[in-house]
Backbone as a chain_set.jsonl record, in Angstrom:
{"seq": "XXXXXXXXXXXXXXXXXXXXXXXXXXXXXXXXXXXXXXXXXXXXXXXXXXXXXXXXXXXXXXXXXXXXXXXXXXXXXXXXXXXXXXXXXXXXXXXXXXXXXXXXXXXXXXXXXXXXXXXXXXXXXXXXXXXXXXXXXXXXXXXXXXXXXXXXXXXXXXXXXXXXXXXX", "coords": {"N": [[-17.263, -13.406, 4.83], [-15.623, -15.564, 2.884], [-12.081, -16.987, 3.652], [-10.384, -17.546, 1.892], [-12.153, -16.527, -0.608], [-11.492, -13.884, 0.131], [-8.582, -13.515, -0.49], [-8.482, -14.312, -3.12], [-10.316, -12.398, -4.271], [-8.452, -10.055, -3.475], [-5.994, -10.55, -4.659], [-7.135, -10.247, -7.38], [-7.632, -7.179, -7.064], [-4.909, -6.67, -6.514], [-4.156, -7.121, -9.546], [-5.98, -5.597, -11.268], [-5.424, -2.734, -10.342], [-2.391, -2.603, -10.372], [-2.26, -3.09, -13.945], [-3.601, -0.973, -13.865], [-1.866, 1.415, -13.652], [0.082, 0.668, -14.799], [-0.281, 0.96, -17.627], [-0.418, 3.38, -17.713], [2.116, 4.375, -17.087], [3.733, 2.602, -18.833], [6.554, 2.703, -19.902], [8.315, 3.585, -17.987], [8.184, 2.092, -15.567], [9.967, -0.423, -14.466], [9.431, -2.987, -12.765], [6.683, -4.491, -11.405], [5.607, -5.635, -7.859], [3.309, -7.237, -5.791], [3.289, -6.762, -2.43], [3.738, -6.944, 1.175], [0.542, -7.732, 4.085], [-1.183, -7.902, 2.754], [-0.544, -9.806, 0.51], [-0.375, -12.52, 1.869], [-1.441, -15.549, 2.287], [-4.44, -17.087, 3.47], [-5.058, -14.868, 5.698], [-6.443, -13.429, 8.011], [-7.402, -11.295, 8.258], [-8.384, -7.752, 7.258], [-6.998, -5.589, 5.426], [-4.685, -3.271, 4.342], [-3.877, -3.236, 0.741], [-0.662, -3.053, -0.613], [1.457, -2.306, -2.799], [4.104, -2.323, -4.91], [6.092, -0.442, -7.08], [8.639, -0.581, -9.286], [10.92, 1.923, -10.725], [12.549, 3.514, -13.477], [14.099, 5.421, -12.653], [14.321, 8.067, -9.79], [13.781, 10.793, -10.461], [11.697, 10.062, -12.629], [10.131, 9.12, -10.813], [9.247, 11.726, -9.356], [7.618, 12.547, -11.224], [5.51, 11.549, -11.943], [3.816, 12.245, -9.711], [1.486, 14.515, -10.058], [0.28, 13.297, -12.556], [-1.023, 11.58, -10.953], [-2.159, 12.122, -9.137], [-4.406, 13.875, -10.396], [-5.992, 11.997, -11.601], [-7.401, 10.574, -9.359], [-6.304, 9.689, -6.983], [-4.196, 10.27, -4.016], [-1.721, 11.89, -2.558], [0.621, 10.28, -0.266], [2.346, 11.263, 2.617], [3.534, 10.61, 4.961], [3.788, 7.665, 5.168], [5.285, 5.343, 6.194], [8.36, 5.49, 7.893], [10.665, 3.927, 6.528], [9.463, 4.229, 3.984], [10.147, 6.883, 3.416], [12.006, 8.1, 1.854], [10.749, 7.529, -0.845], [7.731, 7.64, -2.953], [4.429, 7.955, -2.28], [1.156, 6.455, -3.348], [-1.976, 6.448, -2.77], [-4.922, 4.712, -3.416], [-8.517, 4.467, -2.497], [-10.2, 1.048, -3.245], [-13.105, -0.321, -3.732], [-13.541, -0.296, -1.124], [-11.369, -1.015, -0.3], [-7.803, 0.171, 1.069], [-5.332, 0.93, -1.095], [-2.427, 1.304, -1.298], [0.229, 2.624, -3.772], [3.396, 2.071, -3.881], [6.335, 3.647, -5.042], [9.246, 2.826, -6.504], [12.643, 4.096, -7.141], [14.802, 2.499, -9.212], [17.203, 1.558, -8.526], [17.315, 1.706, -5.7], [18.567, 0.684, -2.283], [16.885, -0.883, -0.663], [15.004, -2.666, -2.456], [15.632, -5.151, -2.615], [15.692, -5.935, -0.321], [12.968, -5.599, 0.406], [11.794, -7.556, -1.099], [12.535, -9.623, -0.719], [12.312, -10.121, 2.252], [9.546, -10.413, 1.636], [9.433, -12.853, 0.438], [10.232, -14.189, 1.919], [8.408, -14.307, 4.342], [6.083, -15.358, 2.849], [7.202, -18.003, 2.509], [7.881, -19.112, 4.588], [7.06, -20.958, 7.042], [7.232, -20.338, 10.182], [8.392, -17.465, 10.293], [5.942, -15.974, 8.978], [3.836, -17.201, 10.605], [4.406, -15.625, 12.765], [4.872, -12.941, 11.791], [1.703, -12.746, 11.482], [0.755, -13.036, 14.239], [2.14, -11.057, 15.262], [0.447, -8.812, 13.797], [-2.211, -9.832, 14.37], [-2.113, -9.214, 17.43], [-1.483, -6.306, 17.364], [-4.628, -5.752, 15.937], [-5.959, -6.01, 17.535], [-5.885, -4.356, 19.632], [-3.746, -4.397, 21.351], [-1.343, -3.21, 21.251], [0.884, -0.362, 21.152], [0.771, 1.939, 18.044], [3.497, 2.594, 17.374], [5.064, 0.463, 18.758], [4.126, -1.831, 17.738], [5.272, -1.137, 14.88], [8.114, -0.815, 16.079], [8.472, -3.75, 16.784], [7.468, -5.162, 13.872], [9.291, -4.431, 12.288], [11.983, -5.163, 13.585], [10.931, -8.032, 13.613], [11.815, -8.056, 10.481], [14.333, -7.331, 10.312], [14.911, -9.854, 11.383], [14.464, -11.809, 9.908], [15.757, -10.548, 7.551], [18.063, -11.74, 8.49], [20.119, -10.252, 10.11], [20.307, -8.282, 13.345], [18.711, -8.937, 16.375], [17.195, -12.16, 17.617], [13.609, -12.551, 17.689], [12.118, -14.169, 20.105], [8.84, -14.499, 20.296], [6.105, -13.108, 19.19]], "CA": [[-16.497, -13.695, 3.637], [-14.242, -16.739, 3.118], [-10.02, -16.427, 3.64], [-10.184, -17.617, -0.158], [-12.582, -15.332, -1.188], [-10.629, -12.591, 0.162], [-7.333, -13.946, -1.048], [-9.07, -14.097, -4.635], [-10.334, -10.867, -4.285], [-6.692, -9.6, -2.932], [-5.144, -11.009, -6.479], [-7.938, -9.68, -8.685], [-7.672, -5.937, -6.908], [-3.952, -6.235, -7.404], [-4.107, -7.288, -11.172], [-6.521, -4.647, -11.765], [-4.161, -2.058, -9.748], [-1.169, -3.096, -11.44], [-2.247, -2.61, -15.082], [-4.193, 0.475, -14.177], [-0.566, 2.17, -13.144], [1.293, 0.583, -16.455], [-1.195, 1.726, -18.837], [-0.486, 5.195, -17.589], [3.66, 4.941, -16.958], [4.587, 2.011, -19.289], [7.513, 3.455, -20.576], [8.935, 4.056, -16.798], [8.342, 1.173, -14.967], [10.505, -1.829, -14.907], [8.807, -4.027, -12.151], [5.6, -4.578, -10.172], [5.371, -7.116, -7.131], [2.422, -7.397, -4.923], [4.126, -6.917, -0.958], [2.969, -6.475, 2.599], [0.142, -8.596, 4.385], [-2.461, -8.48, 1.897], [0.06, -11.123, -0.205], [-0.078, -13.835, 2.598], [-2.356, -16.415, 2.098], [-5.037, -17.101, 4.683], [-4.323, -14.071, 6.089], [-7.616, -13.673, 8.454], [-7.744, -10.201, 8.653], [-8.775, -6.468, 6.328], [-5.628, -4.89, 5.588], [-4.054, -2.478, 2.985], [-2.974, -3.428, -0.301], [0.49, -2.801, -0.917], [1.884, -2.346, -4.141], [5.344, -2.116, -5.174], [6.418, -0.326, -8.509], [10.083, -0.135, -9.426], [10.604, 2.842, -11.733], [14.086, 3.574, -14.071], [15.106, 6.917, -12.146], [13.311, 8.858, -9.061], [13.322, 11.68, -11.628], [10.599, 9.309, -13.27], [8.965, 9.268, -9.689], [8.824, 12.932, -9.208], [7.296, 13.429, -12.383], [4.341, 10.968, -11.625], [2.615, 12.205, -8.924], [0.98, 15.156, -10.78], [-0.674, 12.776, -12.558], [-1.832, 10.472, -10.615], [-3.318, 13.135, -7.923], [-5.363, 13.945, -11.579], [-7.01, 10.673, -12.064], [-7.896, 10.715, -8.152], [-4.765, 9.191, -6.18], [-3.432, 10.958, -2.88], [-0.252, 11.45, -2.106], [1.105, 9.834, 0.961], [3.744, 11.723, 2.816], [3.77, 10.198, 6.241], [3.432, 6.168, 4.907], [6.386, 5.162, 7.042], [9.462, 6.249, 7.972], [10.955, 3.23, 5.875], [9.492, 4.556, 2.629], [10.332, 8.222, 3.641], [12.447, 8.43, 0.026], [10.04, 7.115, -1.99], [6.643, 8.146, -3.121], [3.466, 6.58, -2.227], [0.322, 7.065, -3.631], [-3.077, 5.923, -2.128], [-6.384, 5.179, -3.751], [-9.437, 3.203, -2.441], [-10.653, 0.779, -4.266], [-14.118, -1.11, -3.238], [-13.202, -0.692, 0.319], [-9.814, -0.992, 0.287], [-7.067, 1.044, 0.968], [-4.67, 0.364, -1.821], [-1.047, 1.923, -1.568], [1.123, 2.362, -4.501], [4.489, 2.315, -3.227], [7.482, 3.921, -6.323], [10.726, 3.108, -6.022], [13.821, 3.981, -7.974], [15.407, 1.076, -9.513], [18.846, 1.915, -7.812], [17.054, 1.842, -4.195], [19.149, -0.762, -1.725], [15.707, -1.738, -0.152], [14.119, -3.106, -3.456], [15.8, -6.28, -2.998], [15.022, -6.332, 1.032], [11.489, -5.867, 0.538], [11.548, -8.615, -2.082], [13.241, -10.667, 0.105], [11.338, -10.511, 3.138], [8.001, -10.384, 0.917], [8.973, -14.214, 0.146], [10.28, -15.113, 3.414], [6.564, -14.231, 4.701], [5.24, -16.159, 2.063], [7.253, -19.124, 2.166], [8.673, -19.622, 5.738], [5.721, -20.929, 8.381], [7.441, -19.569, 11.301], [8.087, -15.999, 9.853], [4.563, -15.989, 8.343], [3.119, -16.652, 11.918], [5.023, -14.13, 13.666], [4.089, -11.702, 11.324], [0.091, -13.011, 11.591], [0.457, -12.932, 15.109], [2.234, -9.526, 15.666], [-0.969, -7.778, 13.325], [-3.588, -9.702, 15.29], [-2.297, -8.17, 18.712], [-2.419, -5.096, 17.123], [-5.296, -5.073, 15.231], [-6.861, -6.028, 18.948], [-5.038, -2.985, 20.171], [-2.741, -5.002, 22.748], [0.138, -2.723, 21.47], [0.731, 0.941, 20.335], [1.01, 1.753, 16.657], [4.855, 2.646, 17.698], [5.314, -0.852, 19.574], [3.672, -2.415, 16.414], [6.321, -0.788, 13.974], [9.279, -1.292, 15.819], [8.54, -5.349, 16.425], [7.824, -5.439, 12.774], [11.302, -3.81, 12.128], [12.98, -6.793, 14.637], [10.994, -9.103, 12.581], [11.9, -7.833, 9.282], [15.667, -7.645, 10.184], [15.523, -10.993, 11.752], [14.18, -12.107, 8.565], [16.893, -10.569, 6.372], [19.378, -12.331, 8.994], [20.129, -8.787, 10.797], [19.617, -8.113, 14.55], [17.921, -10.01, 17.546], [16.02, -12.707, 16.972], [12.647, -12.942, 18.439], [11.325, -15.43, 20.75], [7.942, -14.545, 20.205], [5.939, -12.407, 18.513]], "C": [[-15.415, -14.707, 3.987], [-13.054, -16.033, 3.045], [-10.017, -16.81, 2.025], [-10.748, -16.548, -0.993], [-11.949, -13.991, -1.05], [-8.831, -12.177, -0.585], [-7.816, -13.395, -2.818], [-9.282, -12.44, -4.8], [-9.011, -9.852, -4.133], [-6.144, -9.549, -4.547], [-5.858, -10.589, -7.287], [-7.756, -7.919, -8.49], [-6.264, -5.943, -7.769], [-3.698, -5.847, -8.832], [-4.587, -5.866, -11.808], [-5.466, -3.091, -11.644], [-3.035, -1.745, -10.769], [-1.768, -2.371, -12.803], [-2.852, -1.518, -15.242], [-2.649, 1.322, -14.238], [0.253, 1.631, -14.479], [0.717, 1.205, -17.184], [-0.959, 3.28, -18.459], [1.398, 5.422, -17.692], [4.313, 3.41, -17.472], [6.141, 1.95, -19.634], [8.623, 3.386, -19.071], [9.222, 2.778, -15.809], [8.626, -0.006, -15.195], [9.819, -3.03, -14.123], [7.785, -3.645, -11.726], [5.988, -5.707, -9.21], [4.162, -6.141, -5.836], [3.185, -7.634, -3.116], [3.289, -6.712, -0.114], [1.498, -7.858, 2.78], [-1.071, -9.135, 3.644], [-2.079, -9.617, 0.696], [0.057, -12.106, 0.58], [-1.243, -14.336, 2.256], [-3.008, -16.774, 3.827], [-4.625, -15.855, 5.514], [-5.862, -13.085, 7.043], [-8.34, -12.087, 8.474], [-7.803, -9.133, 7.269], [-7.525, -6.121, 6.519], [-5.439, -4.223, 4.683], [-3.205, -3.528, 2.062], [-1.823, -2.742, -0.362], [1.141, -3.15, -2.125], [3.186, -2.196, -4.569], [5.709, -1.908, -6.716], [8.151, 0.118, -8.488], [10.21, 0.386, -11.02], [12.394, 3.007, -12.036], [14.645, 4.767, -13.429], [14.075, 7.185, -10.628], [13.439, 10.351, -10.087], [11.862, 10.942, -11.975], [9.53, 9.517, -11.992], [8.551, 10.722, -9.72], [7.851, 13.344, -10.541], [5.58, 12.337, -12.27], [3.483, 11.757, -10.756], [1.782, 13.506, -9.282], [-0.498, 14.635, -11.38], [-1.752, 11.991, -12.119], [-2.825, 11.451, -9.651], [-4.781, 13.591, -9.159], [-6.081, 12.527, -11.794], [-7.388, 10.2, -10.321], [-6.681, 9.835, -7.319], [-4.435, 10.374, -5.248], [-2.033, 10.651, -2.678], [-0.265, 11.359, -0.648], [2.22, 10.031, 1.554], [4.17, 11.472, 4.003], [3.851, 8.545, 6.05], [4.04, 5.44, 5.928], [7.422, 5.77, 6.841], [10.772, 5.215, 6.935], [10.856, 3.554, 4.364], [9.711, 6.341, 2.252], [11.091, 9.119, 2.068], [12.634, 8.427, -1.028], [8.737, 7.68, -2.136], [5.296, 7.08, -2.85], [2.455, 7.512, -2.571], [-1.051, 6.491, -3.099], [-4.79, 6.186, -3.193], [-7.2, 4.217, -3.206], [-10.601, 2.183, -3.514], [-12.296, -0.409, -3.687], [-14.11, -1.119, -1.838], [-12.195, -0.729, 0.914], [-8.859, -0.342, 0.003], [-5.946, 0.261, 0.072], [-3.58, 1.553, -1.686], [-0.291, 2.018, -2.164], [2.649, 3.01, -4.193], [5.68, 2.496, -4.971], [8.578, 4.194, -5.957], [11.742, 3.044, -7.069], [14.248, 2.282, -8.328], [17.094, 0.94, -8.738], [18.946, 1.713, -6.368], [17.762, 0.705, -3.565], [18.069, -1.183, -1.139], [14.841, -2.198, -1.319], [14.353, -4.712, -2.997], [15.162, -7.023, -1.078], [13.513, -6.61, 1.278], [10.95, -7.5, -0.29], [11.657, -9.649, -1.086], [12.859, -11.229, 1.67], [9.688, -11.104, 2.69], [8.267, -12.231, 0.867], [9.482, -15.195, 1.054], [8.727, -15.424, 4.235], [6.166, -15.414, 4.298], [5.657, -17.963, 2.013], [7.793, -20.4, 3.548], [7.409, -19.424, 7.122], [6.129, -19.877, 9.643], [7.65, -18.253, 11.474], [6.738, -15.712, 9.536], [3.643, -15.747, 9.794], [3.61, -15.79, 12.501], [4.969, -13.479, 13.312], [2.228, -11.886, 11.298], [-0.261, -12.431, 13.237], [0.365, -11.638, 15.635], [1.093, -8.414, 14.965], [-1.95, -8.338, 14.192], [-3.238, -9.252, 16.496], [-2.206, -6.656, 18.541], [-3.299, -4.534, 16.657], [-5.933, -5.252, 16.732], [-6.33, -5.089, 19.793], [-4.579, -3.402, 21.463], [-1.268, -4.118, 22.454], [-0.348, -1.527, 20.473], [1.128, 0.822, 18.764], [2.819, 1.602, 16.588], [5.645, 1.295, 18.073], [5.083, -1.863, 18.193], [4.968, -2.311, 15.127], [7.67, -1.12, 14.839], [9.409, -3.16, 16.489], [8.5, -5.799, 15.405], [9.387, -5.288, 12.242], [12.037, -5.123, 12.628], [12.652, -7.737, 13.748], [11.519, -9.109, 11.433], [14.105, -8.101, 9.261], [16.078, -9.137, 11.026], [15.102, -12.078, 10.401], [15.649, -12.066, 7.678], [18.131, -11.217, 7.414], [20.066, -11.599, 9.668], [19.764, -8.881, 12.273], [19.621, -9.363, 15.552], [16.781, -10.748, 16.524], [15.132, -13.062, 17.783], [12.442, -14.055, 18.984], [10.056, -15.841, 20.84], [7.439, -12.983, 19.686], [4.318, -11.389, 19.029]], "O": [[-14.626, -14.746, 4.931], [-12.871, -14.904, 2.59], [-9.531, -16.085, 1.156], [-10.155, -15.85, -1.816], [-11.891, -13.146, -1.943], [-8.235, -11.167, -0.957], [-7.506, -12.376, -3.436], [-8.568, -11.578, -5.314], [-8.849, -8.897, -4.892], [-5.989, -8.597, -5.312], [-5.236, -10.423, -8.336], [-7.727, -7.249, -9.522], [-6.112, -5.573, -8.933], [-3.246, -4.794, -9.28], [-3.93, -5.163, -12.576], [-4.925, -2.522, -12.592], [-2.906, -0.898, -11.653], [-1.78, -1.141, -12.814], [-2.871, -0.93, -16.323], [-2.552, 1.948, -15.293], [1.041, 2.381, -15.055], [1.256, 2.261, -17.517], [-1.451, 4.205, -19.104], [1.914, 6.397, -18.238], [5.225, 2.924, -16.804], [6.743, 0.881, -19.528], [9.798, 3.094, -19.296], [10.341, 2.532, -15.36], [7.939, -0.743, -15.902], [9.623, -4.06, -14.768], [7.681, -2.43, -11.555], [6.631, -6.663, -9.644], [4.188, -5.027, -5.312], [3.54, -8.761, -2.769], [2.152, -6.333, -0.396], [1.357, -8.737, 1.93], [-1.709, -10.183, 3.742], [-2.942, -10.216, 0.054], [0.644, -13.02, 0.0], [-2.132, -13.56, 1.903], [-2.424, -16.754, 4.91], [-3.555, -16.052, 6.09], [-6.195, -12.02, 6.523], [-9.529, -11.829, 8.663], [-7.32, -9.578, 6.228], [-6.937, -6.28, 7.589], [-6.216, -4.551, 3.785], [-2.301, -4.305, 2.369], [-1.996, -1.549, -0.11], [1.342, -4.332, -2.403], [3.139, -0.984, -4.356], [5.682, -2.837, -7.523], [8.686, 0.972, -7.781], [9.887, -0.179, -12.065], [13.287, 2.755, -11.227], [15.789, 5.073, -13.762], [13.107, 6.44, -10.467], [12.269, 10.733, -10.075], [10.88, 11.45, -11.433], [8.387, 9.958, -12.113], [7.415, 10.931, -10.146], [7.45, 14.498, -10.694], [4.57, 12.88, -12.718], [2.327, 11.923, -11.146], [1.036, 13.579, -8.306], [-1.654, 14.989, -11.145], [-2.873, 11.761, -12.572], [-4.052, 11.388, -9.572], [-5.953, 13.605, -8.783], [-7.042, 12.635, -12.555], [-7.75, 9.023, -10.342], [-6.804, 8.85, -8.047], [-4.409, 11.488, -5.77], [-1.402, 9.595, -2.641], [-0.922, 12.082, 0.101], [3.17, 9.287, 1.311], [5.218, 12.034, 4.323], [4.033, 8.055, 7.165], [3.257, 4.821, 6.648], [7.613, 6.507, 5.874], [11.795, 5.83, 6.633], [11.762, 3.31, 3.568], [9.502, 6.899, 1.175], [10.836, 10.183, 1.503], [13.479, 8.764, -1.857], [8.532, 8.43, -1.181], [5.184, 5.882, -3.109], [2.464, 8.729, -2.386], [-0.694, 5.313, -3.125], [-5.443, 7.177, -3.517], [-6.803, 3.057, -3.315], [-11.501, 2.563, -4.263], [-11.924, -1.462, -3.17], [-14.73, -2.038, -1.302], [-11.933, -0.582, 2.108], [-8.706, -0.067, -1.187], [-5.629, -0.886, 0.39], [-3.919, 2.7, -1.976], [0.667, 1.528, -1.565], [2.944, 4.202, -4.27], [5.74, 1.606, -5.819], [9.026, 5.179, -5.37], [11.777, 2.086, -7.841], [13.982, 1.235, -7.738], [17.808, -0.058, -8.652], [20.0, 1.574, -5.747], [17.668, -0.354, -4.186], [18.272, -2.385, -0.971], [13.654, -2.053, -1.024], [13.39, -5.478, -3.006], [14.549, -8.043, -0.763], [12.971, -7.445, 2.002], [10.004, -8.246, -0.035], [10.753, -10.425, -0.778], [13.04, -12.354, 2.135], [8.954, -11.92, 3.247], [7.325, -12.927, 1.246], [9.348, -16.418, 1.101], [8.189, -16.48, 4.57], [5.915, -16.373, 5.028], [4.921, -18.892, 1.679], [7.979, -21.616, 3.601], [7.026, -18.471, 7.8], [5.495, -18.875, 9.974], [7.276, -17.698, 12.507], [6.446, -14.747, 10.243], [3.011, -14.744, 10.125], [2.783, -14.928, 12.798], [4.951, -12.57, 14.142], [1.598, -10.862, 11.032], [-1.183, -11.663, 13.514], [-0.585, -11.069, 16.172], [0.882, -7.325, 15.5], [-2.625, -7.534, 14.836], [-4.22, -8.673, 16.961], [-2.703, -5.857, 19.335], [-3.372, -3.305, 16.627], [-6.558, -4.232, 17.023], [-6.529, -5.35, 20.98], [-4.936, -2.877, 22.518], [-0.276, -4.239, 23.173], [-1.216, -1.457, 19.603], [1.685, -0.17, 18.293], [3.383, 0.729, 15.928], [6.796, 1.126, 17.67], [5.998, -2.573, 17.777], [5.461, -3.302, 14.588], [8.448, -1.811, 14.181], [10.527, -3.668, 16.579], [9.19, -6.808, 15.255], [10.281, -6.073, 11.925], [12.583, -5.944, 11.89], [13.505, -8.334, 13.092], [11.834, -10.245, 11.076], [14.842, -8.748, 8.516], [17.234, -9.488, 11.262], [15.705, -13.135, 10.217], [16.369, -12.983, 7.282], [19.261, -11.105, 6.938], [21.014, -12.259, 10.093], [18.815, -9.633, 12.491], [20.289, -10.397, 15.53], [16.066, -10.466, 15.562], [15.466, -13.835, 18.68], [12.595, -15.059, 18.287], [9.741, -16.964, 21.234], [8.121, -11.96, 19.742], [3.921, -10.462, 18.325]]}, "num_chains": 1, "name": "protein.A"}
């Protein structure tokens, strides 16, 4: 499969994604954005969709996942330790693991995730150093642990935070 074709495919799951989850909690949710590595372009590798819904309360969250475990959705209570006090929900969709990540609208990481999400996307040298750091671990040159906290370094050298890598 082509990097376009998968890209395409990437943006058509989302879409679909997306308006499956409004059509059920219109009323609740103020944003969507598409995050994580399945938004990079050319992006050579299978990865999880990542979804990002920003909801008017976590009241509103707690009261979701009921349903969604009813229309076949898992809840995800280990996702990371990053989304530890938010809800995630998991369904596969053709193959792919799709993650719907719900976050209060009040959360102080709404705007971080945003904000790295379009550093990724728009800054070559962040972009490769996050390409690079998944292909040495999808080739298992580093533990899942080693993996998460170099993302972390990247992510706060991103928001301008921390050490800044020399390589990735």
């Amino acid at each position: 499969m082509s990097i376009n074709k998968l890209n395409l495919n990437n943006k058509d799951k989302y879409i679909e994604q997306a308006f499956e989850i409004l059509n059920f909690f219109k009323s609740i949710i103020i944003e969507v954005h598409h995050i994580g590595s399945s938004r990079l372009e050319k992006f050579p590798y299978h990865c999880d969709m990542d979804i990002l819904f920003i909801v008017k309360s976590y009241d509103d969250v707690r009261n979701l996942a009921d349903i969604l475990i009813a229309e076949g959705y898992a809840h995800v209570s280990n996702f990371s330790d990053y989304f530890r006090d938010d809800m995630v929900m998991r369904k596969v969709v053709d193959g792919q693991i799709v993650n719907m990540i719900f976050m209060s609208s009040t959360s102080w990481k709404k705007e971080d995730i945003l904000n790295c999400t379009e550093n990724l996307l728009f800054n070559e040298e962040f972009s490769g150093n996050f390409k690079n750091l998944k292909k040495a671990f999808f080739k298992n040159e580093m533990t899942e642990a080693e993996y998460d906290e170099r993302k972390y370094r990247l992510f706060q050298m991103i928001k301008g935070e921390g050490d800044h890598l020399t390589s990735v």
